[in-house]
Tab-separated table of C-alpha atoms in Angstrom:
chain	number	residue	atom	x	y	z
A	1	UNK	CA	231.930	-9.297	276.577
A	2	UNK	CA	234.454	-11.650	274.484
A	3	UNK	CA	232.327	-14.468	273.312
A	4	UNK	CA	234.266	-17.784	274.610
A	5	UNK	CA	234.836	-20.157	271.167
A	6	UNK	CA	233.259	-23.271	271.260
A	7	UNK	CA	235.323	-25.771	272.469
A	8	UNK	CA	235.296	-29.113	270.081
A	9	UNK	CA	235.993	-31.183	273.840
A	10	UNK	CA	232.526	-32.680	273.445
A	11	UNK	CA	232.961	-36.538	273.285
A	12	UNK	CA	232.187	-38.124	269.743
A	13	UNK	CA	229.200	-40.300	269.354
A	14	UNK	CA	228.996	-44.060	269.124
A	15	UNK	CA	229.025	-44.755	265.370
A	16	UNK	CA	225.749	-46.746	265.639
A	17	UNK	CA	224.276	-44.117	267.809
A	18	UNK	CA	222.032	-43.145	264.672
A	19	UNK	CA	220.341	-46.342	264.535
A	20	UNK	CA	219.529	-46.564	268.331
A	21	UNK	CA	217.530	-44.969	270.840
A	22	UNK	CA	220.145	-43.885	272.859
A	23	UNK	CA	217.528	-41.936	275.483
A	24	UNK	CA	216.246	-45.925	276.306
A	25	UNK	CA	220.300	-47.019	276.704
A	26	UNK	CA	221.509	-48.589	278.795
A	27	UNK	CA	219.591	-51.682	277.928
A	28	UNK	CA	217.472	-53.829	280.299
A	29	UNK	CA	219.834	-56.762	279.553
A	30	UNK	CA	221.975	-58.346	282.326
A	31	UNK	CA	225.831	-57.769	282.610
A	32	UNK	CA	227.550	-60.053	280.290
A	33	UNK	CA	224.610	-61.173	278.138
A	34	UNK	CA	225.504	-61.302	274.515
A	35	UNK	CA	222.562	-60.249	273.165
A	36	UNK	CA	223.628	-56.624	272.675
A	37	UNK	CA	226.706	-58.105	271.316
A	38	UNK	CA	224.342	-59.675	268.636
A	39	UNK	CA	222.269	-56.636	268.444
A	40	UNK	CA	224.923	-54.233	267.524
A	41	UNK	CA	226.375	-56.452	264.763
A	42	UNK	CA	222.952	-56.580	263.779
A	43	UNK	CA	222.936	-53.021	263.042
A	44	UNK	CA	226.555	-53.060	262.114
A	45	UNK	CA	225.028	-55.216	259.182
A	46	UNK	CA	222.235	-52.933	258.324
A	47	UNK	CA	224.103	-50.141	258.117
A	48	UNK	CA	226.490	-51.864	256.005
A	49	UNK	CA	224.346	-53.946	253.548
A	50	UNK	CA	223.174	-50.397	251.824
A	51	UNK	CA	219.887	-51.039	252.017
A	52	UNK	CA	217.355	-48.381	252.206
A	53	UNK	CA	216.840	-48.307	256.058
A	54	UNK	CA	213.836	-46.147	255.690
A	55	UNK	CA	211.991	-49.364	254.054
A	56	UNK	CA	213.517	-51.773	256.599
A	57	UNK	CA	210.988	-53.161	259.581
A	58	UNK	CA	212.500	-55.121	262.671
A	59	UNK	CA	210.365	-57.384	264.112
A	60	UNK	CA	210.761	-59.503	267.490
A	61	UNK	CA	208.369	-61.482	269.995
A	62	UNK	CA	208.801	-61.479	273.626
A	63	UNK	CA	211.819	-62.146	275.687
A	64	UNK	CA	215.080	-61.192	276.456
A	65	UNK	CA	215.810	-60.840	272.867
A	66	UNK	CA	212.503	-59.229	272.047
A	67	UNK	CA	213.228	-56.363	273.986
A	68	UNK	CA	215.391	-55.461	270.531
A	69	UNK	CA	212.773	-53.909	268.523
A	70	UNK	CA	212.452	-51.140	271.241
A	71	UNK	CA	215.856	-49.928	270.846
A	72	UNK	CA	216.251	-49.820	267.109
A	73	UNK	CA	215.147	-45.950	265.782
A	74	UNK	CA	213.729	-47.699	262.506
A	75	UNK	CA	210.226	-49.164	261.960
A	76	UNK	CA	209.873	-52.054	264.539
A	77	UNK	CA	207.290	-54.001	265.553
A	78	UNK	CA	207.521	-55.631	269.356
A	79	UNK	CA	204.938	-58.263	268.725
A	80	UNK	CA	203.436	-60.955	271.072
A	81	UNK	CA	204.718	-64.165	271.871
A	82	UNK	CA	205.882	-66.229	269.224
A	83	UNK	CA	204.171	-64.737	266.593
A	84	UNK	CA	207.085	-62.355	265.263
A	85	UNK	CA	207.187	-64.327	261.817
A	86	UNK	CA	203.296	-63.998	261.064
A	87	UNK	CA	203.613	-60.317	261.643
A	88	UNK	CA	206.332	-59.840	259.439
A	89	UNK	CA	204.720	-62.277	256.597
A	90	UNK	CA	202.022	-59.904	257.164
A	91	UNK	CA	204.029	-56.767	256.650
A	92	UNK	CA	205.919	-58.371	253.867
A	93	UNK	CA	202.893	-59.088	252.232
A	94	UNK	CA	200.971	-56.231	252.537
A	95	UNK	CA	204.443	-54.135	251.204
A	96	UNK	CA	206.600	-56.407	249.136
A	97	UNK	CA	209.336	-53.270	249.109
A	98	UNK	CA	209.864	-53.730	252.885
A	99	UNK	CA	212.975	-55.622	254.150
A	100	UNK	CA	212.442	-57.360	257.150
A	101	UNK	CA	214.476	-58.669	259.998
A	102	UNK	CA	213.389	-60.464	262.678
A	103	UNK	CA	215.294	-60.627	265.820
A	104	UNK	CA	214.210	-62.744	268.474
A	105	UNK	CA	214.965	-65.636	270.912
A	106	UNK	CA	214.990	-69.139	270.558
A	107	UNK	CA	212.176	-69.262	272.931
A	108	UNK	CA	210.338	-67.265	271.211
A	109	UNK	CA	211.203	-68.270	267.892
A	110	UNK	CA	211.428	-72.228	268.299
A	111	UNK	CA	209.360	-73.649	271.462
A	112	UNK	CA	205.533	-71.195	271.434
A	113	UNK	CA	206.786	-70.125	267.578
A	114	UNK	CA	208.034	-72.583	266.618
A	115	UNK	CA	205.187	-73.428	263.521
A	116	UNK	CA	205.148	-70.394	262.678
A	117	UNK	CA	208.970	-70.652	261.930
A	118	UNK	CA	208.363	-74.288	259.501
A	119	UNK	CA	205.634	-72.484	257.982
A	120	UNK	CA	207.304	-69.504	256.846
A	121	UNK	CA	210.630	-71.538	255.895
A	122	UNK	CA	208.310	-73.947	253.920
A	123	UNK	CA	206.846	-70.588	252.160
A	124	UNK	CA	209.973	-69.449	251.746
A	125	UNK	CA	209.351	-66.015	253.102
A	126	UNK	CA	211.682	-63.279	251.877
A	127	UNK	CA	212.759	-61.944	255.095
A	128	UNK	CA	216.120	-62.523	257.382
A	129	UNK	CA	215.289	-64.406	261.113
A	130	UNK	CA	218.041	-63.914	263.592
A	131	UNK	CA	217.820	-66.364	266.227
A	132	UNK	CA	219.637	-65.274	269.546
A	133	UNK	CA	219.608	-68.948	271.130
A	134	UNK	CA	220.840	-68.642	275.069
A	135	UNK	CA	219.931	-72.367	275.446
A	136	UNK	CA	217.097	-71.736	278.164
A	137	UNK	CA	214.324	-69.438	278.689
A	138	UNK	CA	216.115	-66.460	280.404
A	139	UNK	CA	212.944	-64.397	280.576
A	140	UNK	CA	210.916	-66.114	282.710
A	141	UNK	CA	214.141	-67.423	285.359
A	142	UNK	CA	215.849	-70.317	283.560
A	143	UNK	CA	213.882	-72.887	283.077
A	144	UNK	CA	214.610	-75.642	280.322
A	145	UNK	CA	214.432	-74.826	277.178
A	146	UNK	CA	213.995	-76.973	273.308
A	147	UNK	CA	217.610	-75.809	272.700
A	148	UNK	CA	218.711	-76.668	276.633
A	149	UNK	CA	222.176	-78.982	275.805
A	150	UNK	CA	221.402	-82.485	277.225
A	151	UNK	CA	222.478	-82.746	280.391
A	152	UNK	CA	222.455	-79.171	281.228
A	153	UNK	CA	220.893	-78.086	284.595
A	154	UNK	CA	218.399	-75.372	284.391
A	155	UNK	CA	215.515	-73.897	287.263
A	156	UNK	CA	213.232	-77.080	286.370
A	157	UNK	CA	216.077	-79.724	285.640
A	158	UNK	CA	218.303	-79.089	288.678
A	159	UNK	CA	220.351	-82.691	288.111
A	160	UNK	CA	220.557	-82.194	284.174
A	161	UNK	CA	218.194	-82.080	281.276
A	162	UNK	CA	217.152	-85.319	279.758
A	163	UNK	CA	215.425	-84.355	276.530
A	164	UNK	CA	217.145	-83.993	273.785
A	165	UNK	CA	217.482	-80.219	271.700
A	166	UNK	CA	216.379	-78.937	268.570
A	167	UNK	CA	219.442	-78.771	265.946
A	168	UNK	CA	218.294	-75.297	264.820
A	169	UNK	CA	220.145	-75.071	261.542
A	170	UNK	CA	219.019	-78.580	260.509
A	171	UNK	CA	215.246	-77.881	261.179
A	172	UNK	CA	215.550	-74.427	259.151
A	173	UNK	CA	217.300	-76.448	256.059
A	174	UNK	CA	214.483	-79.402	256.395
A	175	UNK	CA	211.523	-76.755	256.205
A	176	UNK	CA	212.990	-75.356	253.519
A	177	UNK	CA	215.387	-72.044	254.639
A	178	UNK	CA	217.558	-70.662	251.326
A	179	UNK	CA	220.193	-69.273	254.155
A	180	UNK	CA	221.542	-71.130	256.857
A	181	UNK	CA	224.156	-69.833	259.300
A	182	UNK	CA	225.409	-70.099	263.361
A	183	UNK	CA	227.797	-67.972	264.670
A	184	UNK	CA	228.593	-67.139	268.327
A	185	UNK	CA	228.816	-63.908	270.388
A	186	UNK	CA	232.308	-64.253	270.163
A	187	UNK	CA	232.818	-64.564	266.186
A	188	UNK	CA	231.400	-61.222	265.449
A	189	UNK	CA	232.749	-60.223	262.746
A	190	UNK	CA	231.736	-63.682	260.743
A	191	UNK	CA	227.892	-62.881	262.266
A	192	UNK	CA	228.368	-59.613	260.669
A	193	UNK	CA	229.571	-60.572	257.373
A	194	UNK	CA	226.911	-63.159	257.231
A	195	UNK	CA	223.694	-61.057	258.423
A	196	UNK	CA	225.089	-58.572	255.745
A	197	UNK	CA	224.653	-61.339	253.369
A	198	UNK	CA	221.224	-62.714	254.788
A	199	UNK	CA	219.280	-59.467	254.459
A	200	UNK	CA	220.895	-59.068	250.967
A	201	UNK	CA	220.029	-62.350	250.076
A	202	UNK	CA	216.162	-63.108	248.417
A	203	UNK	CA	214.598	-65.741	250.552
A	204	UNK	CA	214.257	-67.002	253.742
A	205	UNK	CA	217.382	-66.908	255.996
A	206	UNK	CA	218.000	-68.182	259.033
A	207	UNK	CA	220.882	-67.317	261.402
A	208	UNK	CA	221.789	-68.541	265.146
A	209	UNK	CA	223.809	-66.480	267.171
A	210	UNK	CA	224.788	-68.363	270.177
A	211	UNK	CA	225.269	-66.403	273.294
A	212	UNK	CA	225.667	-66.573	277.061
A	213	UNK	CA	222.942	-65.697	279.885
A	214	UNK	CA	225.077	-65.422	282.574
A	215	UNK	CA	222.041	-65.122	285.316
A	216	UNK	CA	220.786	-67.928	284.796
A	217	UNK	CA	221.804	-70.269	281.957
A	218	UNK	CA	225.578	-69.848	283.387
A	219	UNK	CA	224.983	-69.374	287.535
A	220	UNK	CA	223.125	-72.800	287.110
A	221	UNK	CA	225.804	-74.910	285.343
A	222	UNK	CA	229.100	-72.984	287.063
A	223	UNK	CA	230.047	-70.824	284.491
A	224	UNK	CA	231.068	-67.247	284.309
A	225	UNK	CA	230.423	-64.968	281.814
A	226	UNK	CA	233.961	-65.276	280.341
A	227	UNK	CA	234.267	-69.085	280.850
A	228	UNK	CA	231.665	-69.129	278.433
A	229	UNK	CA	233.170	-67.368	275.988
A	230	UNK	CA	236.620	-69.308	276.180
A	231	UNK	CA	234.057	-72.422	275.977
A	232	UNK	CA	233.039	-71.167	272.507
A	233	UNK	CA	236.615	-70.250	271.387
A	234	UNK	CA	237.630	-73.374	272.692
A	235	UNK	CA	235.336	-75.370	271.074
A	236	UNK	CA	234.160	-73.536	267.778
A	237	UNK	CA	234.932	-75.613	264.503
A	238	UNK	CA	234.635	-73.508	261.463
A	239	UNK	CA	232.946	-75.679	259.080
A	240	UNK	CA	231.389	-73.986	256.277
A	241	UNK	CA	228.697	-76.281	254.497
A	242	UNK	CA	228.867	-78.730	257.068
A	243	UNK	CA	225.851	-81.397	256.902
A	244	UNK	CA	223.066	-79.967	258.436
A	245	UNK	CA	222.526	-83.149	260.567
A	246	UNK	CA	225.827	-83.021	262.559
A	247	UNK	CA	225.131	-80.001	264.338
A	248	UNK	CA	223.343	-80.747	267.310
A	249	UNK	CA	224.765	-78.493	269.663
A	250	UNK	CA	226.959	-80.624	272.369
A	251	UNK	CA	230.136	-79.279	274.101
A	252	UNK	CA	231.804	-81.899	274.676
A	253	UNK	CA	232.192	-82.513	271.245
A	254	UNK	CA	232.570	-79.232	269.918
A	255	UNK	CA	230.059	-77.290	268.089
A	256	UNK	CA	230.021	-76.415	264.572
A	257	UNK	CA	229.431	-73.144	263.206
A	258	UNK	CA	229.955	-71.730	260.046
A	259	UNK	CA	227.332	-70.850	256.601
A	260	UNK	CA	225.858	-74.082	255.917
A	261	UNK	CA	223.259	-73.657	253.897
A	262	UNK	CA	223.121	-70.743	250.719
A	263	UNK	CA	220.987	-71.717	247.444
A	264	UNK	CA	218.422	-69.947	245.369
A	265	UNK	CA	213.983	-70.979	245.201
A	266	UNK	CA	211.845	-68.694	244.262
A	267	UNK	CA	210.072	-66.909	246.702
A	268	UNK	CA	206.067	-66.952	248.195
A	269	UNK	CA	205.535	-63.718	246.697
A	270	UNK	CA	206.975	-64.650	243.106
A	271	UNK	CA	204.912	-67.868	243.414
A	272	UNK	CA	201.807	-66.333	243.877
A	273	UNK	CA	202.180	-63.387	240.922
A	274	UNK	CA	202.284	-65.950	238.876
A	275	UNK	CA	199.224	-67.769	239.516
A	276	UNK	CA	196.812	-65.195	240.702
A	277	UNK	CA	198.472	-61.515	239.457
A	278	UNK	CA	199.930	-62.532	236.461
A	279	UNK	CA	198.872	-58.595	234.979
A	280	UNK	CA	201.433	-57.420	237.715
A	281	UNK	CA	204.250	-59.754	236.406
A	282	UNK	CA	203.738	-58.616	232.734
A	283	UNK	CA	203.680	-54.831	234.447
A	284	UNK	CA	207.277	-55.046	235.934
A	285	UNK	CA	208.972	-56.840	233.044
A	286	UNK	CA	209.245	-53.187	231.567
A	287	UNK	CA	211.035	-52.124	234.486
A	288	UNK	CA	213.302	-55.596	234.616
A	289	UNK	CA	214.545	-54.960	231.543
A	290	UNK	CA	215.250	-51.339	231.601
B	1	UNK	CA	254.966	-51.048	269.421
B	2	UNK	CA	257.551	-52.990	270.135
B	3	UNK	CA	259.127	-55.312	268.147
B	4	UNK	CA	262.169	-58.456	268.703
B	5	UNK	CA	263.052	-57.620	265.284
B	6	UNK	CA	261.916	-54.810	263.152
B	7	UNK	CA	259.861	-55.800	260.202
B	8	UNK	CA	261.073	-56.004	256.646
B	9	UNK	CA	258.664	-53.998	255.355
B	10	UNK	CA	258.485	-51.697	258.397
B	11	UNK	CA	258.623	-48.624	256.175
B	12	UNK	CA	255.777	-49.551	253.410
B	13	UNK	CA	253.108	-50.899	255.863
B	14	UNK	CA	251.488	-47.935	257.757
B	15	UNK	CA	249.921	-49.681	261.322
B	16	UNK	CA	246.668	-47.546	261.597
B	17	UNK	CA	246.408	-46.304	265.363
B	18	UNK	CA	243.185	-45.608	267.199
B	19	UNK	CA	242.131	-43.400	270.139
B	20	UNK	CA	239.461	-45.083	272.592
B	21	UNK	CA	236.506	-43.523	273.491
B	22	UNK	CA	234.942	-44.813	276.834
B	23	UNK	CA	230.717	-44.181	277.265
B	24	UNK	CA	231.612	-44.816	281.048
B	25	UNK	CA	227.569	-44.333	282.047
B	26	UNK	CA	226.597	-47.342	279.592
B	27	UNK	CA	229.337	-49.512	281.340
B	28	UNK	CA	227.948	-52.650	283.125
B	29	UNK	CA	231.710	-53.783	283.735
B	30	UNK	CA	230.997	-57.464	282.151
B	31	UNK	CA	234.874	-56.588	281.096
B	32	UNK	CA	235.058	-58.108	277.604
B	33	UNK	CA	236.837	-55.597	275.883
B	34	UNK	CA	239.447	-55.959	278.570
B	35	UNK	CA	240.047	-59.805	278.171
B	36	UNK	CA	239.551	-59.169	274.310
B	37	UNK	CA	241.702	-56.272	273.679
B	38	UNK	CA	244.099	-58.109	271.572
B	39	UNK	CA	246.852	-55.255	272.912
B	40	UNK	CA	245.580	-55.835	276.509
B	41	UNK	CA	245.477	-51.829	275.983
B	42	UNK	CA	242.492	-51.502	278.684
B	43	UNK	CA	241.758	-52.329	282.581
B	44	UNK	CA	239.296	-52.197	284.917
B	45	UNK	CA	239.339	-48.852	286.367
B	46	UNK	CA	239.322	-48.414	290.518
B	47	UNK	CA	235.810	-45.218	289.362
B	48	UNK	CA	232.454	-46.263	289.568
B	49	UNK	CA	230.206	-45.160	286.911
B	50	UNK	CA	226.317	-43.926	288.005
B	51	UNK	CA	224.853	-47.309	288.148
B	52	UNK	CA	228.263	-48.737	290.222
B	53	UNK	CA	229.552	-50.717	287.830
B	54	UNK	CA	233.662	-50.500	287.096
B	55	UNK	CA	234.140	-49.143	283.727
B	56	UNK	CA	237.244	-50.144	281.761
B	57	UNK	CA	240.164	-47.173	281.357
B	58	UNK	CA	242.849	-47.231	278.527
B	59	UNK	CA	246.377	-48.255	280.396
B	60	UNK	CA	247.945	-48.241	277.175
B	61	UNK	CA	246.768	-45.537	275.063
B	62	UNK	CA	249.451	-45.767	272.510
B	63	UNK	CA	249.173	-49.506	271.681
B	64	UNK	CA	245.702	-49.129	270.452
B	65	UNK	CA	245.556	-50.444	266.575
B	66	UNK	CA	241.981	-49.080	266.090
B	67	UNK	CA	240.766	-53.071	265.633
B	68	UNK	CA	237.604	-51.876	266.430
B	69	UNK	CA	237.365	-55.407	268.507
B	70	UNK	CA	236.180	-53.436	271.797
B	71	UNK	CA	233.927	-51.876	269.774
B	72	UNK	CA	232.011	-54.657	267.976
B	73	UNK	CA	232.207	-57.110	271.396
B	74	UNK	CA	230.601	-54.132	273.645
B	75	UNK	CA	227.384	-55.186	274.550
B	76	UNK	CA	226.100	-52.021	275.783
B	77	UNK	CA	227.556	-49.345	272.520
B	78	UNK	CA	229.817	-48.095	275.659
B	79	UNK	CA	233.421	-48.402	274.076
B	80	UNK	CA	234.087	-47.170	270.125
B	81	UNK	CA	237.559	-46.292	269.166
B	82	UNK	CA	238.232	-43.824	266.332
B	83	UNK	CA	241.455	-43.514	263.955
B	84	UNK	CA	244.325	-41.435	265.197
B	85	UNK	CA	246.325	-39.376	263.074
B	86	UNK	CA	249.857	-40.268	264.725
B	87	UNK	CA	252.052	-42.410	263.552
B	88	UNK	CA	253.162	-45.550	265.080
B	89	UNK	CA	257.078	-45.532	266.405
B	90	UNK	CA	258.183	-49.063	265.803
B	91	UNK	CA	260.604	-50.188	268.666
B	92	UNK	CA	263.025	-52.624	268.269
B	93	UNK	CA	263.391	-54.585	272.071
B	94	UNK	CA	266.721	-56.159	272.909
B	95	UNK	CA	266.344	-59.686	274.277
C-alpha cells in the first residue's frame, strides 16, 4: 500500500505555547478581562529577558490573578491569601539563584497583603511583583476595593465609593521599591519592555498593570469592555519619572503611567553576608573577579 | 497596500507581511484584536466556536503587517500571526 506523505497542514503553535499549560487553556478568566493580556506579556518578558527559566519560580496568592501560577509550565507556587511575597522571600532565601516573579492582584497584594508588600519593599527583596490592579475585588463579586477610584460604584458602594485609594506606585517608592512602573492592558508592549527590565533588574520591583473586569468592576459603573480600554487610551499620560505623589489614580484627570522609579540599594541578601556570612563573601570574590 | 502616493523610498523599505493564525476553540469573542487590528484586517465571524463564543476571521488576509498587535492584546493565546514570505504590492489609489 503507498504510504500517504505527511501532510505539513497541521496548524502552528502559539509561540508562548511552551511556557503554558495549554491542556488547562482556555483560562477560567471572564471574556474581556485583561489579566491574560498581562499574563502573556508576562511570559513574553520571561522568555525574552534570557534568563534561565529553569531557575525562575512564579508565585501568586488568591484571586482572579492568582489563578496565574496554575497556567505557567515553570516552578510556581499558588499560595494562600496574601501571603505570595513571604513565600517567595522564603524561596529566595532558601535559594539565592532563583528568580522570582510574583503575579498577583491588588487584592491580594495590597488590602489582606498588604504588610507583607512594605515589608519586603523595606527589605528590599530581590524579586519582581506584578500587580494586576482591576480596582475592586473581582473574586469574591465586586465589592470595594483599597484601589476602588473614589466615587466608583461597586457590590457594597452602590451610590459611589467614599474612601479614598491607595496610590500604588507611591506606597512601593515610600517603603523603599528600587523599580517602580504602571502600565495598562492596553500599552503592552511598554509592560513588556518594562517587566523585561524588572526581572533583570537586582532589587525589589514593583509594576501595576491596570486592567478591566468587565463582570463586575465595568457592569457596575456602565462600561463595556472596550469603553474601558478607549478610557485608558484616552486618558493615559506617558510620564516617565513622574513624582510618585501625583499618581493617585482618578479619571477624570487622567492617569499617569510610565517608569517612575529605577535606582540601585543593595539588597537583603547582600546585607546580611556581610554581617553574619562574611566567609561566603570572601568565597565568591574569586568568582567576581574571574 | 494601498497608497495616495507611493513612497519615496518604496523600493529600499521591505513592509514585512504576516499570515494570521486563529486558535478558534480558545476564542471568548471579547473582540480586541478586531477593534485593535491597526489594518482592521479581522471581523467577527457569523461560526461559533465549542464554547459559543464568535471567533474573529481574517477579512483582509493580505493587509496583515505581522504587528504582532493581535497577538500580544489576545487574552486567551487564541490569535498569533507568523511572517509571510510574499511580498507586499504597493498600490498607488487615484483620488
Amino acid at each position: 500500500m503507498q504510504k500517504i506523505p505527511m501532510t505539513s497542514n497541521k496548524q502552528p503553535d502559539h509561540p508562548l505555547d511552551d511556557l503554558i499549560r495549554t491542556d488547562r487553556i482556555p483560562h477560567i478568566w471572564c471574556p474581556g478581562c485583561g489579566i491574560g493580556t498581562v499574563f502573556s506579556s508576562c511570559l513574553a518578558a520571561l522568555k525574552g529577558s534570557g534568563i534561565d527559566l529553569q531557575k525562575t519560580v512564579m508565585v501568586s496568592g488568591i484571586g482572579c490573578s492568582g489563578r496565574a501560577a496554575g497556567y505557567v509550565k515553570l516552578d510556581s507556587f499558588h499560595t494562600t491569601h496574601g501571603r505570595a511575597i513571604p513565600f517567595a522571600t522564603g524561596l529566595k532565601l532558601a535559594n539565592p539563584e532563583l528568580n522570582i516573579v510574583v503575579f498577583s492582584g491588588d487584592g491580594d497584594l495590597f488590602a489582606i497583603g498588604g504588610n507583607h508588600f512594605i515589608h519586603a519593599a523595606r527589605r528590599n527583596m530581590d524579586m519582581t511583583v506584578i500587580c494586576v490592579n482591576n480596582l475592586n475585588y473581582g473574586m469574591t463579586g465586586g465589592q470595594v476595593a483599597a484601589t476602588t477610584p473614589h466615587l466608583a460604584k461597586s457590590t457594597t458602594t452602590p451610590a459611589g465609593n467614599p474612601e479614598t485609594p491607595f496610590n500604588l506606585p507611591l506606597m512601593a517608592y515610600a517603603c523603599g521599591a528600587t523599580y517602580v512602573a504602571r502600565w495598562t492592558m492596553l500599552h503592552i508592549r511598554d509592560l513588556t519592555d518594562s517587566i523585561t527590565e524588572a526581572i533583570c533588574k537586582k532589587g525589589f520591583s514593583f509594576i501595576e498593570a491596570l486592567s478591566p473586569c468587565p463582570v463586575n468592576y465595568g457592569r457596575r459603573n456602565k462600561q463595556k469592555p472596550l469603553d474601558m480600554l478607549k478610557l485608558y487610551q484616552e486618558k493615559a499620560i506617558i510620564k516617565n519619572d513622574a513624582d510618585p505623589s501625583t499618581l493617585d489614580i482618578d479619571f477624570e484627570k487622567g492617569i499617569i503611567l510610565g517608569k517612575f522609579i529605577d535606582l540601585d540599594r543593595p539588597t537583603f541578601i547582600e546585607e546580611y553576608d556581610k554581617i553574619y556570612r562574611p566567609s561566603r563573601l570572601q568565597e565568591n570574590v574569586p568568582e567576581l573577579n574571574s | 497596500m494601498e497608497f495616495w502616493r507611493i513612497p519615496l523610498d518604496a523600493d529600499t523599505i521591505q513592509v514585512s507581511r504576516g499570515i494570521v493564525h486563529i486558535l478558534e476553540d480558545r476564542c471568548k469573542g471579547c473582540g480586541y484584536c478586531i477593534e485593535y487590528c491597526p489594518k482592521q484586517a479581522l471581523e467577527f465571524s457569523a461560526n461559533f466556536n465549542q464554547k459559543g463564543y464568535h471567533p474573529p476571521c481574517v477579512i483582509k488576509p493580505e493587509e496583515c503587517v505581522n504587528c504582532h498587535y493581535c497577538e500580544i492584546i489576545c487574552p486567551e493565546f487564541a490569535i498569533f500571526s507568523v511572517e509571510s514570505l510574499q511580498t507586499t504590492e504597493l498600490k498607488q489609489v487615484r483620488t
